[in-house]
XYZ file of C-alpha atoms in Angstrom:
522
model
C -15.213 24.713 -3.585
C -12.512 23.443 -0.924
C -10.510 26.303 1.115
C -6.609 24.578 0.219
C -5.496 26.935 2.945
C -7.958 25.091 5.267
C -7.390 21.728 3.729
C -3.351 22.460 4.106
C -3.806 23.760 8.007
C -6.242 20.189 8.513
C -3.126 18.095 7.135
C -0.947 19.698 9.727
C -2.954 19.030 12.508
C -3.552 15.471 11.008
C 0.105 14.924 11.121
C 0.403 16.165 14.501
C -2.202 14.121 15.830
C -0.472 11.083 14.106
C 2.974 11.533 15.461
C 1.550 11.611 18.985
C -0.227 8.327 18.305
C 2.915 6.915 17.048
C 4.414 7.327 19.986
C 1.809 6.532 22.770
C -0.388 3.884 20.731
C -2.957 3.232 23.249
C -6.985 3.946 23.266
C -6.611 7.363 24.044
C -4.902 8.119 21.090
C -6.733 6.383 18.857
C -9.970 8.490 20.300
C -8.001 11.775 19.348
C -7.921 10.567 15.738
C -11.396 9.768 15.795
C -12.067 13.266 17.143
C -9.789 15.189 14.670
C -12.027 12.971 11.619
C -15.264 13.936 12.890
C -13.667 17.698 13.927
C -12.512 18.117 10.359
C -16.050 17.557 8.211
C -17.855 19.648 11.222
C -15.450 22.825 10.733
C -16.949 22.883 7.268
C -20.260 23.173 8.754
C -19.265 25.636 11.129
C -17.382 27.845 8.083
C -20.995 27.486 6.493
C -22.729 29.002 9.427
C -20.372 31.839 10.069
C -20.743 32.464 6.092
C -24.152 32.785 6.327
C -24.609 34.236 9.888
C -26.336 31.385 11.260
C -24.372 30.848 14.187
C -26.156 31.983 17.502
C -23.517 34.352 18.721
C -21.233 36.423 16.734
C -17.582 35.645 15.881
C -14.750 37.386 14.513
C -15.369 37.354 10.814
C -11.612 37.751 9.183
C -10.986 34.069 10.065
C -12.641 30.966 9.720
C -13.748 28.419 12.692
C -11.032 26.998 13.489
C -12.774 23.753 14.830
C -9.970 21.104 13.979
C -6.850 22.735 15.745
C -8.515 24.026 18.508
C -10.586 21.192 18.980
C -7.322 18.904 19.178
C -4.692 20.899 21.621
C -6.633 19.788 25.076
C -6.821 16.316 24.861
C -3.179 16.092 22.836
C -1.695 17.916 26.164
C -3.603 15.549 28.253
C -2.430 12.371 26.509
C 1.566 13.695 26.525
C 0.871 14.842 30.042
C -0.327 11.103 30.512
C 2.404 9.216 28.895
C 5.552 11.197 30.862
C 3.688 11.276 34.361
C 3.787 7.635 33.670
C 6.786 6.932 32.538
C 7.866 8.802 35.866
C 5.429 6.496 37.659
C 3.493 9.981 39.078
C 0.096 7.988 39.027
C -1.536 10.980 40.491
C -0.464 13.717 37.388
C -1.247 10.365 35.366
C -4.659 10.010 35.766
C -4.977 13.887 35.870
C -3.682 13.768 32.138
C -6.355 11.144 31.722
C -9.065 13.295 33.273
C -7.777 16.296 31.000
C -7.776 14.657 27.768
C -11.320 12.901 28.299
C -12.594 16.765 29.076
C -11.068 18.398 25.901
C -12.449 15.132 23.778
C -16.247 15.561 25.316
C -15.788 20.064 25.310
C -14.901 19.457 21.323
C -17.929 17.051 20.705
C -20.144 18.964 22.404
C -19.127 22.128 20.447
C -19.352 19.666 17.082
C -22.909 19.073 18.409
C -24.067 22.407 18.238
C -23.049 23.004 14.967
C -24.379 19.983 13.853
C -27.681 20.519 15.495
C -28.165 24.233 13.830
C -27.137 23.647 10.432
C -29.978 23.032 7.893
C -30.423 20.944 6.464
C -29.257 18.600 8.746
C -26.000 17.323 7.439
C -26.123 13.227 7.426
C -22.818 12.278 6.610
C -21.382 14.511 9.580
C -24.209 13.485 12.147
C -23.259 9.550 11.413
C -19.341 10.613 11.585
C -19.879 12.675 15.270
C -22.084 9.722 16.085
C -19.171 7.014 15.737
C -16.403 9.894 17.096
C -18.634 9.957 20.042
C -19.656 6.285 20.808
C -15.856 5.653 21.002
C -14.625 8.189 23.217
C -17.687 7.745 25.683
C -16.851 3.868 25.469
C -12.851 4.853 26.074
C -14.101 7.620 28.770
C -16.573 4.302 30.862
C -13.487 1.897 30.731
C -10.882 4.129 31.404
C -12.597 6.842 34.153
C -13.744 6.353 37.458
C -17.119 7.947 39.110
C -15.375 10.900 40.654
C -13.694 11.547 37.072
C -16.639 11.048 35.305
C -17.767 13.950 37.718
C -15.220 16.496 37.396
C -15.257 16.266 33.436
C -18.653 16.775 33.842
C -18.009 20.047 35.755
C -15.967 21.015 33.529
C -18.333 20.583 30.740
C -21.403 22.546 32.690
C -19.003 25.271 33.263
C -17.856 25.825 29.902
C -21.374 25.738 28.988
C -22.476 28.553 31.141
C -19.450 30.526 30.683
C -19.477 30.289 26.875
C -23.073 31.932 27.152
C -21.805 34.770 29.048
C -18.712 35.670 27.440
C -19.856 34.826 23.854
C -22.888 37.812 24.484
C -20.840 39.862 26.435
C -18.096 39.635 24.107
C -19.105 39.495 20.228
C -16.853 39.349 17.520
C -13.470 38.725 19.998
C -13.434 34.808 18.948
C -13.684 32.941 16.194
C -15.308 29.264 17.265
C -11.944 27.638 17.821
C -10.133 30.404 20.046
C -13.697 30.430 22.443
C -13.041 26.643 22.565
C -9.685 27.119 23.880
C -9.917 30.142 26.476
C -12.970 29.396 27.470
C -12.584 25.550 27.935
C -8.914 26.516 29.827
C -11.152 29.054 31.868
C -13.528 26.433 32.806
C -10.750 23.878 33.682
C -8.764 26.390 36.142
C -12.164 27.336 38.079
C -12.844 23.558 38.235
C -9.552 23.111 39.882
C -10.072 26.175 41.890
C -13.407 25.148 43.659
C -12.376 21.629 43.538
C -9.069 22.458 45.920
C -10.988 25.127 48.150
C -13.426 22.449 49.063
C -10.550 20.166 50.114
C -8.078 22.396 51.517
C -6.016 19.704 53.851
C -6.122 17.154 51.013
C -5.082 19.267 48.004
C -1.351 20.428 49.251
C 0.341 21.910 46.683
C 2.730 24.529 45.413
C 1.573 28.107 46.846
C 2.433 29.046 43.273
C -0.393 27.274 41.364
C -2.786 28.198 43.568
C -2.122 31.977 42.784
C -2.179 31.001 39.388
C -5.798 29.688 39.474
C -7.264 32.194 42.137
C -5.936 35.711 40.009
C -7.334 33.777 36.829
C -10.442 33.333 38.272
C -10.482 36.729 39.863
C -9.962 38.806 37.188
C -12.419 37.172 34.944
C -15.374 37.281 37.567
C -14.051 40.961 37.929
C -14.798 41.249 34.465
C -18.215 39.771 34.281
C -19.529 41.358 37.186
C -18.159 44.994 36.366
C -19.552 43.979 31.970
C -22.973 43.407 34.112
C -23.056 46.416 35.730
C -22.214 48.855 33.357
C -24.704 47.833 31.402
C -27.249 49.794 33.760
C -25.030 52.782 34.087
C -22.491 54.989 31.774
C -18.826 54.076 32.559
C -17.327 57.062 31.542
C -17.554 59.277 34.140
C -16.304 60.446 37.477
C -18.956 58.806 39.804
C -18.533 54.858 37.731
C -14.907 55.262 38.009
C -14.433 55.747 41.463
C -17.190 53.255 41.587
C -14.696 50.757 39.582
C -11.793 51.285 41.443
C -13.636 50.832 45.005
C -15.153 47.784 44.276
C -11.973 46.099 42.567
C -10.859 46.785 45.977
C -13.381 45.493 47.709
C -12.957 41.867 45.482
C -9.716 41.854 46.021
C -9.184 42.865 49.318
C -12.445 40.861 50.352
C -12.764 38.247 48.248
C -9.338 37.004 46.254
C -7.042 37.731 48.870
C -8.985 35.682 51.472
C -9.448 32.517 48.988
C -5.860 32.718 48.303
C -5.569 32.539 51.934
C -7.563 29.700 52.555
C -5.950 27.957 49.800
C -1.801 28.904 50.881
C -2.384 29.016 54.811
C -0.538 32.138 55.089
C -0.620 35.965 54.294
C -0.875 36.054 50.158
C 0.743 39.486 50.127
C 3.399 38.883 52.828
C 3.853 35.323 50.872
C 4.618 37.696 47.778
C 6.940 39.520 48.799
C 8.729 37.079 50.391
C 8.916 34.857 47.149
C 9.803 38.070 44.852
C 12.778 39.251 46.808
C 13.578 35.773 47.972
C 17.442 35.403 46.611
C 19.735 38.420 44.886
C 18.953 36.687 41.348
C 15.203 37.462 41.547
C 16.003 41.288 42.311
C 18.413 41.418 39.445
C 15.578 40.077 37.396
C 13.325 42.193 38.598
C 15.658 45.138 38.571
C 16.061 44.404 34.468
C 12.329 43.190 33.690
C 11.474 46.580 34.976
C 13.594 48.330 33.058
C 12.156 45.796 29.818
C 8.281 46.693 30.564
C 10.085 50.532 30.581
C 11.090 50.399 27.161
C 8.048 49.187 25.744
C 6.750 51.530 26.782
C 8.588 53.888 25.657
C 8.272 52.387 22.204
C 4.906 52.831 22.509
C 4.883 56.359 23.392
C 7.507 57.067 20.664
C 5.206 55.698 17.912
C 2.122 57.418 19.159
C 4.385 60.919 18.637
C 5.297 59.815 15.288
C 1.846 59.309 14.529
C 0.907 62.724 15.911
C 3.101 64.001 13.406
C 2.715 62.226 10.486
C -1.283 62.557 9.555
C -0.733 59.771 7.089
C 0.293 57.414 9.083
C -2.200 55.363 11.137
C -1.114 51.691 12.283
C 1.691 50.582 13.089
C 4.101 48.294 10.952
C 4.599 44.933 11.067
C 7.909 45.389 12.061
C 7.173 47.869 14.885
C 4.797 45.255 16.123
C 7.129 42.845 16.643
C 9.498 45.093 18.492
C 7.383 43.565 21.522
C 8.280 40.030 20.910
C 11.550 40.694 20.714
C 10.965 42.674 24.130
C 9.510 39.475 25.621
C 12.067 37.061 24.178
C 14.446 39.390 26.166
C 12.336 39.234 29.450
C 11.442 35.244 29.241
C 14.737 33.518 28.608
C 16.917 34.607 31.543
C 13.906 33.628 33.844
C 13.648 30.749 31.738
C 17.644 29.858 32.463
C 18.037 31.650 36.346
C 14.953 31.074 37.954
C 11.561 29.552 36.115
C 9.531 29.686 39.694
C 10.220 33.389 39.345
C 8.893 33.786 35.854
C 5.632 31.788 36.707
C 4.587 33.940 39.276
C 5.863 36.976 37.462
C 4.153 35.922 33.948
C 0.874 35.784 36.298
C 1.199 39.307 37.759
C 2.075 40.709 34.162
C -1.187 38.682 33.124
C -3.475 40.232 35.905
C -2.056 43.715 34.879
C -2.939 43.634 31.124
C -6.671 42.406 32.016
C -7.137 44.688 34.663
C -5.670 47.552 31.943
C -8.324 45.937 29.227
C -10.994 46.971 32.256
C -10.045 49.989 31.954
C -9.507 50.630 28.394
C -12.869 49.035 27.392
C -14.784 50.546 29.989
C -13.458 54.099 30.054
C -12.330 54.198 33.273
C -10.908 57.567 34.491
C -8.252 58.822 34.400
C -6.328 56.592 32.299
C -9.342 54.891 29.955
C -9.517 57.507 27.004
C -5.611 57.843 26.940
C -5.211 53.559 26.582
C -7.901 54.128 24.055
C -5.533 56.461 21.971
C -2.218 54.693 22.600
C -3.278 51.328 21.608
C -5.455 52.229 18.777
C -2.324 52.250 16.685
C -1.326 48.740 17.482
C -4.468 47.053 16.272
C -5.139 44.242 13.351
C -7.138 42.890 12.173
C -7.628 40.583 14.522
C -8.866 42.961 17.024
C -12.602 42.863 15.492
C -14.216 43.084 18.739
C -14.828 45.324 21.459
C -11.581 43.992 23.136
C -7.494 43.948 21.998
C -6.394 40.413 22.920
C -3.370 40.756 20.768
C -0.823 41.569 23.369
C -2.770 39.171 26.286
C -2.493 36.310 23.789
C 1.048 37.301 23.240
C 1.642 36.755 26.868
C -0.166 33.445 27.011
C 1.435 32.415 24.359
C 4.676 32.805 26.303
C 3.363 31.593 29.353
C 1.484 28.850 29.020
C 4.484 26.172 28.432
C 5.530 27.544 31.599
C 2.536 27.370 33.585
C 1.730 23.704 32.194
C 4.861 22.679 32.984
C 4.410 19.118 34.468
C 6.701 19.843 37.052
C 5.679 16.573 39.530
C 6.912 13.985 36.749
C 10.224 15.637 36.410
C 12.086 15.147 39.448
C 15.332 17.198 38.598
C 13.212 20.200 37.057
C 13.391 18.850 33.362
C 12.274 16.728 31.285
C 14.566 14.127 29.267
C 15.529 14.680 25.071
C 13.705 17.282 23.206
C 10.990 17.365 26.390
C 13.453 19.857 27.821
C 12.457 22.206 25.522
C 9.115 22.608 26.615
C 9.265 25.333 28.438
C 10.914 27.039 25.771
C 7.884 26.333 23.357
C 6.520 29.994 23.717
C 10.087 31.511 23.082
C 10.652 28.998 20.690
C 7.493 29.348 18.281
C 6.273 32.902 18.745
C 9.104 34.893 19.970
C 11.399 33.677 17.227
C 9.542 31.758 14.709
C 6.786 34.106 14.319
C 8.571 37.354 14.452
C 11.279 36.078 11.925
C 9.138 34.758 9.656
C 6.475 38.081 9.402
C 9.806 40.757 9.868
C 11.757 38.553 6.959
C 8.382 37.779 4.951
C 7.099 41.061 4.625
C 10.596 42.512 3.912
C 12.285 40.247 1.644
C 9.555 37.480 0.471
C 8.574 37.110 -2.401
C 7.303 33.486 -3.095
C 3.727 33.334 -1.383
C 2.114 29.873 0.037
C -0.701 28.864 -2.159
C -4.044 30.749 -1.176
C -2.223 32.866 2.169
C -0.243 35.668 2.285
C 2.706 34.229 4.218
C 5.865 33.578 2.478
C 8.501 30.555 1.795
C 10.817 32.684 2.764
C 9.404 33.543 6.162
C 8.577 29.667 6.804
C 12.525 28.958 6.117
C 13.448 31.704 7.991
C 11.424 30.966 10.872
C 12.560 27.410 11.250
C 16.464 28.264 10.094
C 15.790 31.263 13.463
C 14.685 28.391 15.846
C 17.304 26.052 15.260
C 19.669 28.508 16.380
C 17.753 29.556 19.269
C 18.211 25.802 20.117
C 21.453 25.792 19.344
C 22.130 29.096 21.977
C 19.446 27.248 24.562
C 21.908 24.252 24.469
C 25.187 26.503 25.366
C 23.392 28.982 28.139
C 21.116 26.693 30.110
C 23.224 23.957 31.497
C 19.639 21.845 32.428
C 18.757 20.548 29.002
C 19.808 17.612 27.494
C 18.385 16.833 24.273
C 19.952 13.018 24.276
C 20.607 13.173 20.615
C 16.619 13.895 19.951
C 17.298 16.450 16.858
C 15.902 14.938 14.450
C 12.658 14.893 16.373
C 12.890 18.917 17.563
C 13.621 19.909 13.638
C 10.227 18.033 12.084
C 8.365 19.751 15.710
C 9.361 23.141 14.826
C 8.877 22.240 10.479
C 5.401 21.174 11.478
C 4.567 24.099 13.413
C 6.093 26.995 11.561
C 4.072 25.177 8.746
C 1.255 25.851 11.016
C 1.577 29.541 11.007
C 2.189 29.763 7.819
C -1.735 28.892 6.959
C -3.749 29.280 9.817
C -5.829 32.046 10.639
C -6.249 31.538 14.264
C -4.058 33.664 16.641
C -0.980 32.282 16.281
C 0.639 33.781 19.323
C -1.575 31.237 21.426
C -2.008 28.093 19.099
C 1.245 27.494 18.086
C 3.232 27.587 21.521
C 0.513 24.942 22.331
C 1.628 22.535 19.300
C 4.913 23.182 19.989
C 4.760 21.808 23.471
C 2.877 18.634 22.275
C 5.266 17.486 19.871
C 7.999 18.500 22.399
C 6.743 16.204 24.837
């Protein structure tokens, strides 16, 4: 029998993918339709496996794979990415959008592939459909791709391969199929550009601010691998593995990240820093009231874990209370968003590095702070946080983030892009600080008419999209930069389609949606 919820959630997508060929209409898009047809019969097969626990590593089970959405953000970003740098005539950032799409197209085949391969019996229909999906995007990828392209998505692709064996053991149960595709693939892509620029220092000038974007990425994930390896030979919890911890996460950073960013910047990274961070009086203000933001979380946080203490009944917190933090980051994101967006990128990166390097220590016990993160965020779980890790509040951050940090900054000379494009950076506020929150704080409070086959409401939907048209509405009074150029018919059906979205996934929506967002906003 077909999952409607599934079937509903494939439609969206569908639609998405659609409205981006509309409006580009060239090979490139017609290859992302062939990819979302051949995505959509192989999630079944995927679904099956997870069902029946014939997948090779374990996924999170509350969810299903996710193929089809996932599968389609990549090479959607790279074709929008495409179509702006070259309407900007930024043939550099063009062909890079080129280069990106072609990689998410060949990542999702190759993912379609494996599930393909291990399903028995062999599915025919699906094997002829991947067959045809492929042949054209190969044939698009030769006529479109030069040798040294051709190259780097192959990179890419051998990366994500090894990594997805390593984090996929390491890790069981934190992923469903999808969400490995998408952190994993955008892990593979920023150590791709990483080694790419360190072996051609002089040539790849750029902002000092991506590069400390890629190099704390790819530092705290190697952190993570190497310190997963090694205490699997040795008990993390004491005295002699923490101080063991700490030391060498000096070491790395000291003598290995801080040198690469070096290389990469041609000056002093932490001199650089602080520089940038207390640059002009608007970035301390900023700083001055972030700090006092991340301070009240915290306190919130401490305040429910009393409660709890004191009410034996209680043992998770409410939906309500958990989105007490996206209103907290709403707070923290638009002013940087309005006064100073260079700001928030590096900032959003710092915040990033912390949380991961907190996870470390959470996960891994790590005196003297390990057992007491254990305790305090043990109340703020979901079911989503099946595995050995809480993503939750990192995904909540990328969510935020990411329309920030992909940014196509080169193809818009005056720091914005033109009609509902000037949004974009606004996606993450947009979709999961006020359309999610609105719709689960109103939908669990006052709905009562459910979506067919989810537990989301109509009301929540309406709410959520009623919430972001007045965020748009306020965006278009405080920040002086965007100019929608009468585009408002577009930006309503964008943010329709997406709350739509959340409404029947069962992905985390705190990353996906942001994503879509951006795409149709572009």
């Amino acid at each position: 029998m077909l999952n409607k919820p599934l079937l509903v959630e494939s439609l969206i997508v569908f639609i998405a993918v659609l409205c981006v060929h509309t409006v580009v209409w060239d090979r490139h898009s017609w290859c992302a339709i062939a990819l979302a047809v051949q995505a959509f019969y192989v999630q079944f097969k995927w679904d099956r496996l997870l069902q029946l626990g014939g997948a090779v590593f374990q996924f999170r089970t509350t969810a299903n794979s996710g193929l089809l959405p996932a599968s389609m953000v990549v090479p959607l970003l790279g074709i929008v990415m495409k179509e702006r740098c070259k309407s900007a005539g930024i043939v550099f950032f063009e062909r890079f959008g080129i280069v990106v799409a072609s990689t998410g197209m060949l990542v999702a085949l190759f993912l379609s592939v494996i599930a393909v391969g291990i399903t028995k019996p062999v599915p025919t229909n699906t094997c002829i459909l991947t067959g045809i999906a492929g042949s054209i995007i190969i044939y698009t990828m030769k006529h479109s791709l030069t040798v040294s392209e051709v190259i780097e998505v192959l990179e890419v692709l051998l990366i994500f391969v090894y990594l997805s064996m390593i984090l996929l053991y390491l890790l069981p149960r934190c992923f469903t199929p999808g969400e490995a595709l998408l952190v994993i693939e955008g892990i593979s892509f920023v150590l791709n550009q990483l080694i790419k620029r360190s072996l051609n220092v002089v040539e790849s000038r750029g902002d000092p601010i991506d590069f400390f974007l890629l190099v704390t990425v790819v530092g705290v994930v190697l952190l993570g691998i190497i310190f997963t390896v090694l205490f699997l030979f040795m008990d993390s919890g004491t005295w002699i593995s923490s101080m063991f911890f700490h030391m060498m996460t000096a070491v790395l950073g000291l003598g290995v990240i801080m040198p690469w960013l070096y290389r990469l910047i041609q000056r002093n990274p932490l001199f650089w820093l602080l520089q940038f961070l207390f640059q002009t009086q608007t970035r301390v203000y900023l700083l001055v009231y972030w700090t006092m933001l991340a301070a009240s979380a915290c306190a919130v946080v401490f305040y429910q874990n009393a409660k709890r203490s004191s009410e034996s009944k209680k043992h998770q917190a409410s939906t309500i209370t958990r989105k007490c933090f996206h209103f907290i980051v709403v707070a923290t994101y638009v002013p940087g968003l309005i006064y100073d967006r260079q700001l928030l990128y590096v900032a959003a990166v710092l915040c990033l590095a912390v949380f991961i390097f907190l996870e470390y220590i959470r996960y891994f016990r790590i005196k003297p702070f390990g057992q007491t993160l254990r305790h305090l965020l043990s109340l703020f779980l979901d079911e989503r946080d099946s595995g050995p890790l809480i993503l939750t509040h990192i995904y909540l951050l990328l969510g935020m983030s990411l329309p920030v940090w992909l940014f196509p900054r080169p193809c818009a000379p005056k720091g914005t892009l033109s009609g509902a494009g000037a949004l974009v950076p606004y996606s993450g506020v947009l979709a999961v600080g006020v359309g999610d929150t609105m719709a689960s704080v109103l939908g669990s409070t006052m709905g009562e008419i459910k979506w067919p086959g989810t537990k989301k409401t109509f009301e929540g939907t309406m709410m959520a999209i009623f919430a972001q048209i007045i965020a748009v509405a306020l965006i278009l009074i405080f920040d002086s930069s965007v100019n929608l150029n009468s585009s408002y018919a577009w930006i309503l059906g964008s943010v329709s389609l997406v709350s739509l979205l959340e409404a029947y996934t069962t992905q985390i929506d705190n990353l996906l949606l942001p994503l879509y967002l951006q795409i149709m906003l572009m």
